[in-house]
Short mmCIF file of C-alpha atoms in Angstrom, two decimals:
data_model
loop_
_atom_site.label_atom_id
_atom_site.label_comp_id
_atom_site.label_asym_id
_atom_site.label_seq_id
_atom_site.Cartn_x
_atom_site.Cartn_y
_atom_site.Cartn_z
CA UNK A 1 -0.01 -0.03 -0.03
CA UNK A 2 2.89 2.13 -0.73
CA UNK A 3 2.05 5.58 -2.14
CA UNK A 4 3.21 5.19 -5.63
CA UNK A 5 1.44 2.16 -6.03
CA UNK A 6 -1.87 3.47 -5.73
CA UNK A 7 -1.99 6.36 -7.89
CA UNK A 8 -5.97 6.66 -8.51
CA UNK A 9 -6.20 6.62 -4.74
CA UNK A 10 -3.72 9.30 -4.10
CA UNK A 11 -5.28 11.55 -6.86
CA UNK A 12 -8.60 11.26 -4.91
CA UNK A 13 -6.85 12.43 -1.75
CA UNK A 14 -5.24 15.28 -3.55
CA UNK A 15 -8.66 16.45 -5.12
CA UNK A 16 -10.86 15.93 -1.91
CA UNK A 17 -9.54 17.67 1.05
CA UNK A 18 -12.28 18.78 3.38
CA UNK A 19 -11.09 21.25 6.14
CA UNK A 20 -13.95 21.27 8.62
CA UNK A 21 -15.46 18.30 10.43
CA UNK A 22 -18.93 19.00 8.97
CA UNK A 23 -17.56 19.16 5.58
CA UNK A 24 -15.95 15.72 6.56
CA UNK A 25 -18.85 14.35 7.53
CA UNK A 26 -21.19 15.67 4.83
CA UNK A 27 -18.87 13.93 2.08
CA UNK A 28 -18.47 10.71 4.14
CA UNK A 29 -21.40 8.88 2.11
CA UNK A 30 -19.67 9.81 -1.11
CA UNK A 31 -16.16 9.66 -0.40
CA UNK A 32 -16.27 6.37 1.50
CA UNK A 33 -17.53 4.27 -1.59
CA UNK A 34 -15.43 6.20 -3.76
CA UNK A 35 -12.33 5.64 -2.02
CA UNK A 36 -13.02 2.03 -1.84
CA UNK A 37 -13.58 1.66 -5.45
CA UNK A 38 -10.57 3.78 -6.13
CA UNK A 39 -8.52 1.32 -3.72
CA UNK A 40 -9.81 -1.76 -5.71
CA UNK A 41 -8.95 -0.31 -9.10
CA UNK A 42 -5.47 0.44 -7.72
CA UNK A 43 -4.82 -2.94 -6.37
CA UNK A 44 -6.83 -4.82 -9.03
CA UNK A 45 -5.64 -3.08 -12.28
CA UNK A 46 -3.67 -0.03 -11.95
CA UNK A 47 -0.63 -1.37 -10.11
CA UNK A 48 -0.36 -4.77 -11.54
CA UNK A 49 -0.58 -2.95 -15.19
CA UNK A 50 2.15 -0.68 -13.93
CA UNK A 51 4.48 -3.64 -13.34
CA UNK A 52 4.43 -5.03 -16.79
CA UNK A 53 7.26 -3.02 -18.36
CA UNK A 54 9.39 -4.18 -15.47
CA UNK A 55 8.24 -7.78 -15.61
CA UNK A 56 9.45 -7.96 -19.36
CA UNK A 57 12.76 -6.25 -18.57
CA UNK A 58 13.52 -8.68 -16.01
CA UNK A 59 12.39 -11.89 -17.90
CA UNK A 60 14.57 -10.76 -20.92
CA UNK A 61 17.41 -10.34 -18.41
CA UNK A 62 16.94 -13.72 -16.65
CA UNK A 63 16.40 -15.79 -19.74
CA UNK A 64 17.60 -13.99 -23.13
CA UNK A 65 20.56 -11.50 -22.16
CA UNK A 66 24.11 -12.64 -22.00
CA UNK A 67 23.50 -16.15 -23.09
CA UNK A 68 26.51 -18.60 -21.74
CA UNK A 69 27.87 -20.99 -24.29
CA UNK A 70 28.35 -21.04 -28.12
CA UNK A 71 25.85 -20.97 -30.82
CA UNK A 72 25.45 -24.58 -30.77
CA UNK A 73 24.59 -24.50 -27.12
CA UNK A 74 22.27 -21.79 -27.49
CA UNK A 75 20.51 -23.42 -30.46
CA UNK A 76 19.69 -26.28 -28.21
CA UNK A 77 18.62 -24.15 -25.56
CA UNK A 78 16.00 -22.14 -27.65
CA UNK A 79 13.16 -24.13 -27.32
CA UNK A 80 13.43 -24.51 -23.50
CA UNK A 81 14.03 -20.79 -23.39
CA UNK A 82 10.76 -19.99 -25.31
CA UNK A 83 8.94 -22.38 -22.96
CA UNK A 84 10.13 -20.89 -19.68
CA UNK A 85 9.68 -17.17 -20.90
CA UNK A 86 5.96 -16.98 -20.23
CA UNK A 87 6.62 -18.93 -16.70
CA UNK A 88 9.06 -16.47 -15.58
CA UNK A 89 7.18 -13.34 -16.93
CA UNK A 90 4.06 -14.61 -14.89
CA UNK A 91 5.87 -15.36 -11.80
CA UNK A 92 7.79 -11.91 -11.94
CA UNK A 93 4.32 -10.34 -12.53
CA UNK A 94 2.59 -12.11 -9.70
CA UNK A 95 5.52 -10.96 -7.34
CA UNK A 96 5.62 -7.57 -8.30
CA UNK A 97 1.95 -7.13 -8.24
CA UNK A 98 1.44 -8.45 -4.87
CA UNK A 99 4.55 -7.16 -3.27
CA UNK A 100 6.66 -3.91 -3.23
CA UNK A 101 9.84 -5.53 -4.64
#
């Protein structure tokens, strides 16, 4: 729940800043459901989507960048690398979506 991981809720916090207690009470029936909806949107959609470029970069670095061995060895490893790529990407996506890594 880092502030940079919830941009929609943070934007709502910046827009709605009631000063008096009466204004806070009057806005509560609107702001509470709206705040809950923005928090759900941040957790379920916005933050996971924001991790995709980093997930792609990590997958490339782990599997494809700086291969060890020669051309023949890399030729034999092509199919396993292709098979492993989605699993590494999905694992990285899940970890980065759920935890602040």
